[in-house]
Short mmCIF file of C-alpha atoms in Angstrom, two decimals:
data_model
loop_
_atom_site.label_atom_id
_atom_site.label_comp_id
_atom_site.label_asym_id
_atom_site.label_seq_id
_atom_site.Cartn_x
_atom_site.Cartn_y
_atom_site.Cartn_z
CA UNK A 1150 0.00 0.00 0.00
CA UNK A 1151 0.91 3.81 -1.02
CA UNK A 1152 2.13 6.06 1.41
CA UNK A 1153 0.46 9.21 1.48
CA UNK A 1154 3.01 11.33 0.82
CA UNK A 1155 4.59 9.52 -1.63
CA UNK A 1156 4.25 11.15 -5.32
CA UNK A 1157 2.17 9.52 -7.45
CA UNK A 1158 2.52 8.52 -10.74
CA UNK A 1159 0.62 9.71 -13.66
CA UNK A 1160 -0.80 5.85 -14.63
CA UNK A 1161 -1.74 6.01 -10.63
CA UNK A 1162 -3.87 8.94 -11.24
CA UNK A 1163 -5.21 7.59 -14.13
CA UNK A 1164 -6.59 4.78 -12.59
CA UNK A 1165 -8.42 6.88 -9.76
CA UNK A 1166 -10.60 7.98 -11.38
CA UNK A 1167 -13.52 6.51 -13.55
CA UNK A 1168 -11.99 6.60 -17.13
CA UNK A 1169 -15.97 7.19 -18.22
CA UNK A 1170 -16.23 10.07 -16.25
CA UNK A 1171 -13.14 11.82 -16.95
CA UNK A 1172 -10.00 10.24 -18.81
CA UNK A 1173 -6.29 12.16 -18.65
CA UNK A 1174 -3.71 12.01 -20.77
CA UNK A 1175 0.04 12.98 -20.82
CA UNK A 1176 -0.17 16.71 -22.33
CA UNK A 1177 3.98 16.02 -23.07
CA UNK A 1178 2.69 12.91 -25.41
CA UNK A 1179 -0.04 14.62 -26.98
CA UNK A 1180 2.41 17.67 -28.17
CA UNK A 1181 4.52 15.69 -29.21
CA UNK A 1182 2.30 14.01 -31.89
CA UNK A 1183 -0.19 17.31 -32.54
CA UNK A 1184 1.15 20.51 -31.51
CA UNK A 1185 -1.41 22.78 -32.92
CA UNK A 1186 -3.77 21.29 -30.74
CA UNK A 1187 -1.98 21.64 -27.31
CA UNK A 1188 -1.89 25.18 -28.36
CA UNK A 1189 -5.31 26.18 -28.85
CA UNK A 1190 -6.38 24.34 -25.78
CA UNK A 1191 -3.87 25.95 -23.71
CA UNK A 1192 -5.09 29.28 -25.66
CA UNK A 1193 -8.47 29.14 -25.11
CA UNK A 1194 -8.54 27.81 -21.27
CA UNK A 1195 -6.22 30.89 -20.59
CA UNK A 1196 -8.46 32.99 -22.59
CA UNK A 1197 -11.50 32.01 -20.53
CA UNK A 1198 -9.96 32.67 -16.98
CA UNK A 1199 -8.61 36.19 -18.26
CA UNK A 1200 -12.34 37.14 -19.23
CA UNK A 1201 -12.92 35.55 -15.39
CA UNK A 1202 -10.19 38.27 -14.23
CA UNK A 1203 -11.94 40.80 -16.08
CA UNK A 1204 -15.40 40.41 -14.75
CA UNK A 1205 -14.48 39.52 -11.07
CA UNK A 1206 -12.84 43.08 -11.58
CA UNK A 1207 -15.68 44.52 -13.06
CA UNK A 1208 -17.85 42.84 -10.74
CA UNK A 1209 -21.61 43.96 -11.71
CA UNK A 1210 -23.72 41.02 -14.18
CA UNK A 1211 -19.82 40.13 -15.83
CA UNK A 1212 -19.10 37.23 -13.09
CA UNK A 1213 -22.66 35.57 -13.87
CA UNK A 1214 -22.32 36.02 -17.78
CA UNK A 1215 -18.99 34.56 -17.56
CA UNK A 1216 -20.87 31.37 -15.25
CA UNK A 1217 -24.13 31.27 -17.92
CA UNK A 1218 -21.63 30.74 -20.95
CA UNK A 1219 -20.12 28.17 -19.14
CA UNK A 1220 -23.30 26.70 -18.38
CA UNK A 1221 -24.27 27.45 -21.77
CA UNK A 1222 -21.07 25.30 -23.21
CA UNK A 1223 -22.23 22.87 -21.49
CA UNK A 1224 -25.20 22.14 -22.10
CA UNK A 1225 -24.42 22.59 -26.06
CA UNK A 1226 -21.63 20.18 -26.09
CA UNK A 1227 -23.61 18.20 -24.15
CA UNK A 1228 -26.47 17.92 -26.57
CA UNK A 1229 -24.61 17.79 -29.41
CA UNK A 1230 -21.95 14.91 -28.52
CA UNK A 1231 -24.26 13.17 -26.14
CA UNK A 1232 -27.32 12.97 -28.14
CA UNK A 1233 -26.97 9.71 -30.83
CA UNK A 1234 -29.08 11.24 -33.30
CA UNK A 1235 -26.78 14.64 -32.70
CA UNK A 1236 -23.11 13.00 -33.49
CA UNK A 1237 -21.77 14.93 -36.18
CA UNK A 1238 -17.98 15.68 -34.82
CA UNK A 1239 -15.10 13.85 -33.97
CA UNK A 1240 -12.57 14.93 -32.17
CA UNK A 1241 -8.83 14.51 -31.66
CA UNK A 1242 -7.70 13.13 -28.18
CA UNK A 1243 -6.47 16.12 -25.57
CA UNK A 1244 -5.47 16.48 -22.37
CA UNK A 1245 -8.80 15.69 -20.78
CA UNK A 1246 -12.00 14.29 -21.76
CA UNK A 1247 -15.33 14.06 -19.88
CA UNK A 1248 -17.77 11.18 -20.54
CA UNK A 1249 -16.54 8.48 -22.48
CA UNK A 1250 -13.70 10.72 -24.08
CA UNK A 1251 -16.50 12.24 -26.14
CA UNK A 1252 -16.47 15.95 -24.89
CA UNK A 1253 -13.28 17.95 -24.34
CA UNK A 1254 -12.74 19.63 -21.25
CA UNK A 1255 -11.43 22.98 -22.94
CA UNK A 1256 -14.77 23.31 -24.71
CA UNK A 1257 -16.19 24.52 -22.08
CA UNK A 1258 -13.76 27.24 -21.74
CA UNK A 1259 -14.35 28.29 -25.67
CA UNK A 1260 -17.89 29.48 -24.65
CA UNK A 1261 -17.16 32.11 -21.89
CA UNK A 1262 -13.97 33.11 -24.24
CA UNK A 1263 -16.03 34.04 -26.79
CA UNK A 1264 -19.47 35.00 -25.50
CA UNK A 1265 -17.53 37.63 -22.60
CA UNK A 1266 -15.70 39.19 -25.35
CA UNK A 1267 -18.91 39.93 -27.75
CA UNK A 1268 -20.63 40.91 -24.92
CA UNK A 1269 -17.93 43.11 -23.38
CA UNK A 1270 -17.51 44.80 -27.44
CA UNK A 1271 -21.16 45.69 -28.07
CA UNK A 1272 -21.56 46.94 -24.42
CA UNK A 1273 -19.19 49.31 -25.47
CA UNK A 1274 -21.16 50.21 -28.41
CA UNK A 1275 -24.17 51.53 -26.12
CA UNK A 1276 -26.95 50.52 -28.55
CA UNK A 1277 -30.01 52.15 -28.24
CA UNK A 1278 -32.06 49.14 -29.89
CA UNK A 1279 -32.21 46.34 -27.45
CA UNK A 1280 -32.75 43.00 -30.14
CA UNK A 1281 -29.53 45.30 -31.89
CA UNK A 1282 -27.54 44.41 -29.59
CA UNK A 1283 -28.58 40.92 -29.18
CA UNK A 1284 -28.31 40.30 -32.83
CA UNK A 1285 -24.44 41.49 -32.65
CA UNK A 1286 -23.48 39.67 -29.87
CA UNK A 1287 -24.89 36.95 -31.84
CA UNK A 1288 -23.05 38.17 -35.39
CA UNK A 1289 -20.02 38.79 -33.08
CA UNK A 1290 -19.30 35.03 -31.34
CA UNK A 1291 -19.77 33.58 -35.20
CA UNK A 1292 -17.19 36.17 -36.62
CA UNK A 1293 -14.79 34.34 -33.50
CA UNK A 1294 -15.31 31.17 -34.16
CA UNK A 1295 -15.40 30.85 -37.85
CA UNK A 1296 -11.27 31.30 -38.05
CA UNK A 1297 -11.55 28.79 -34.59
CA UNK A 1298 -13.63 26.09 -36.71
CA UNK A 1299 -11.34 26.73 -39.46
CA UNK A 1300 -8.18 26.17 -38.15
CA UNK A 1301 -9.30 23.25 -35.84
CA UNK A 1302 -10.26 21.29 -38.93
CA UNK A 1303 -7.74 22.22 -41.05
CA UNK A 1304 -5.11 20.66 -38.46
CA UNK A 1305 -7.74 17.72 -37.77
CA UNK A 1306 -8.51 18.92 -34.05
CA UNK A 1307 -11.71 17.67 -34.65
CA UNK A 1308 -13.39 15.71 -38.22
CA UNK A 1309 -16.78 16.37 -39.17
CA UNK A 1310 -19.11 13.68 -40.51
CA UNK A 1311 -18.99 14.14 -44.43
CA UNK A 1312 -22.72 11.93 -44.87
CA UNK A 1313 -23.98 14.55 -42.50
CA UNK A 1314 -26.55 16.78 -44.85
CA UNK A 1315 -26.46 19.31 -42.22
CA UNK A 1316 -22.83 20.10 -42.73
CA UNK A 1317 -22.35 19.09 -46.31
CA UNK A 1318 -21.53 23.20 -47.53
CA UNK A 1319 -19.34 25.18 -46.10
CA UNK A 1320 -17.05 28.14 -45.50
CA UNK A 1321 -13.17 27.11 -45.85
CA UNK A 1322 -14.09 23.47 -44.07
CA UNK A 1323 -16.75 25.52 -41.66
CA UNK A 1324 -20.15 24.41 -42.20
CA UNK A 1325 -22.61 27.01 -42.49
CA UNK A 1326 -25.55 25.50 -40.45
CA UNK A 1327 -23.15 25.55 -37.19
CA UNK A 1328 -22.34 29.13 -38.05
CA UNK A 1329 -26.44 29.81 -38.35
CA UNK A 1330 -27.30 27.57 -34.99
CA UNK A 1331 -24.32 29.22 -33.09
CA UNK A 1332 -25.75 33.03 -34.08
CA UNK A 1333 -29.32 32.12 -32.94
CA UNK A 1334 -28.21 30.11 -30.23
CA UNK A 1335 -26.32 33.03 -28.67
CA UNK A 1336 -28.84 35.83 -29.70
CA UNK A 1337 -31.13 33.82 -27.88
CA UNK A 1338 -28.82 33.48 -25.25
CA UNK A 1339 -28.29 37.16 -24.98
CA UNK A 1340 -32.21 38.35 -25.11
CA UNK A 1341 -32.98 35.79 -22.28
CA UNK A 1342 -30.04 36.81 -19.80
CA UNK A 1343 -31.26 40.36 -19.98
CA UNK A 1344 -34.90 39.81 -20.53
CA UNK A 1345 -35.18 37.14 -17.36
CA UNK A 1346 -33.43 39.80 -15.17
CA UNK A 1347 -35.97 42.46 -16.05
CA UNK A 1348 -38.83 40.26 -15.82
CA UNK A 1349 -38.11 39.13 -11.95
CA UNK A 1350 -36.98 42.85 -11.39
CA UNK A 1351 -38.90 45.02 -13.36
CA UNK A 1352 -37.62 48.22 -11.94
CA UNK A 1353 -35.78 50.64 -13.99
CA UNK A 1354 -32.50 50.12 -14.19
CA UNK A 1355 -29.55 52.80 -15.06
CA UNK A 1356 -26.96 50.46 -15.70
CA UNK A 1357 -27.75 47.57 -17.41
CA UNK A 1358 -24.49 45.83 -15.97
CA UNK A 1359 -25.41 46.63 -12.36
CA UNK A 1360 -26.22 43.08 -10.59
CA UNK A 1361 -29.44 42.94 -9.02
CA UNK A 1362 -30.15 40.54 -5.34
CA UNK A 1363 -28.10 37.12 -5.89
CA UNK A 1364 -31.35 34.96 -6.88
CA UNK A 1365 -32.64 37.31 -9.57
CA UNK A 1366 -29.03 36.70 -11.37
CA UNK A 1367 -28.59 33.44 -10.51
CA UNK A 1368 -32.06 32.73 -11.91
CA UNK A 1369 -31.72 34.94 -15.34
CA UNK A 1370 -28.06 33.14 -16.09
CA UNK A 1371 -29.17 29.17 -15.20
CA UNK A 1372 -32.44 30.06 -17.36
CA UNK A 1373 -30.66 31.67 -19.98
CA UNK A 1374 -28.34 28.85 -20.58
CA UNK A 1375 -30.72 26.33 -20.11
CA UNK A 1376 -33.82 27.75 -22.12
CA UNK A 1377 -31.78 29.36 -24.98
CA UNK A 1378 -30.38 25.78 -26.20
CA UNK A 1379 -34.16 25.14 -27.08
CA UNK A 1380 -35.28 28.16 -28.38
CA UNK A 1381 -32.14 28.58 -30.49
CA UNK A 1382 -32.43 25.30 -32.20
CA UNK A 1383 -36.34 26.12 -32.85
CA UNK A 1384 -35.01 29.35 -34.64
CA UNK A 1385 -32.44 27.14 -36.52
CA UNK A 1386 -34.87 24.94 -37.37
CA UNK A 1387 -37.19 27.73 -38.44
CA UNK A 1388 -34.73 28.99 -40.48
CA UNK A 1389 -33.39 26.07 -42.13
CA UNK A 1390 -36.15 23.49 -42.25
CA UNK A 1391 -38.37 25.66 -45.10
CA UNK A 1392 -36.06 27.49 -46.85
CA UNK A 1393 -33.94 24.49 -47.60
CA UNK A 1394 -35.45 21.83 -47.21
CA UNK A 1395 -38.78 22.82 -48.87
CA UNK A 1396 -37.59 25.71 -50.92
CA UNK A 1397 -34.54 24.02 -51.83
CA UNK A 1398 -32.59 27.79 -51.24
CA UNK A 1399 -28.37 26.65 -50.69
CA UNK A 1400 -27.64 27.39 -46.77
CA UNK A 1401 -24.68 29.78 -47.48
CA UNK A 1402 -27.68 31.81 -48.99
CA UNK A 1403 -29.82 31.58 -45.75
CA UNK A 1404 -27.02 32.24 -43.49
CA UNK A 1405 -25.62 35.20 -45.44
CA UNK A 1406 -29.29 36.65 -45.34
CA UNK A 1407 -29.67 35.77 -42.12
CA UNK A 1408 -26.94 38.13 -41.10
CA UNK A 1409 -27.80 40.89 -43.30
#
């Protein structure tokens, strides 16, 4: 029997813990053999706990945005990877995995990355039109992750079904239905955060950003990024369903006049 203060090895730790649940490998093995993927991990983890910095600073609605999107990522990945009928991706092994090695731990960390930056840029634009500004916070997270998407398939960080119809055109390997479901997704996102927090505390409010009593918050981020997974893919759906599917109309044409 182990000692308790003796180190243990990384096989040890490996077998502590349920390999379904969560499953570790050796970051040192995995650079070795794909590079380009340590790095965006390690970029976009770091990313997410700089926009933490940034709204514990800021203190206000930031800290619970930053916890919704996380929430949010969750849930998404969750659907998408966990869901049979939903399996579209593959992706490369990394550092660590949760369920079954099907969902990437740094995913989860994309999603506050890129949601707290769009919201932090068209905050800053002090739009007078309220579904404005949910619409570029929407336009604004697919303008991140389109070079994201890009690059990860390019350097095979993740391999999309090709007899998926959903993702059969694309953008420079970036299908265009993700790029239409993640702009819904997070306009819906966006309307709900603010609209929830208005509804449970309908009195006027100077600054938008200004947290309210903990429930109210905690109440408008857990229903934001629970409700807006199901709303958003009703809009995608919306979207896609007749225009393509019935109308026959090419989806680079929907999402391109989607966004304008």
């Amino acid at each position: 029997m182990d000692t308790p203060w003796k180190v243990r090895t990384f096989e040890q730790f490996r077998e502590d813990f349920p390999r379904w649940l969560i499953n570790v490998r050796n970051p040192v093995d995995l650079f070795t053999l794909q590079p380009s993927y340590i790095v965006s991990q390690v970029f976009c983890i770091v990313g997410a706990f700089v926009c933490l910095g940034h709204a514990l600073y800021r203190r206000g609605r930031w800290p619970y945005l930053w916890f919704a999107s996380v929430l949010s990522g969750t849930l998404v990945e969750s659907f998408l990877y966990l869901y049979p009928h939903s399996e579209t991706i593959w992706h490369g092994p990394t550092m660590i995995d949760l369920f079954g090695q099907r969902i990437p731990i740094y995913l989860l960390f994309v999603y506050p990355f890129f949601y707290y930056q769009a919201f932090w840029a068209v905050s800053k634009l002090r739009l007078k039109c309220r579904w404005s500004e949910h619409i570029a916070v929407g336009m604004l997270v697919v303008l991140f992750d389109v070079p994201f998407d890009m690059v990860s398939i390019k350097y095979l960080h993740w391999t999309l079904h090709e007899t998926e119809p959903l993702l059969s055109e694309r953008i420079y390997s970036a299908p265009w239905t993700l790029l239409l479901f993640f702009a819904v997704t997070t306009f819906t996102f966006s309307s709900l955060f603010h609209n929830i927090r208005e509804w449970m505390d309908p009195a006027p409010h100077n600054n938008r950003w200004a947290a309210g009593p903990i429930r109210t918050e905690l109440v408008a981020a857990i229903g934001a990024a629970s409700i807006s997974l199901s709303i958003g893919s009703a809009l995608f759906l919306a979207f896609n369903y007749p225009l393509h599917t019935v109308l026959g109309i090419p989806k680079k044409v929907i999402v391109i006049g989607v966004f304008l």
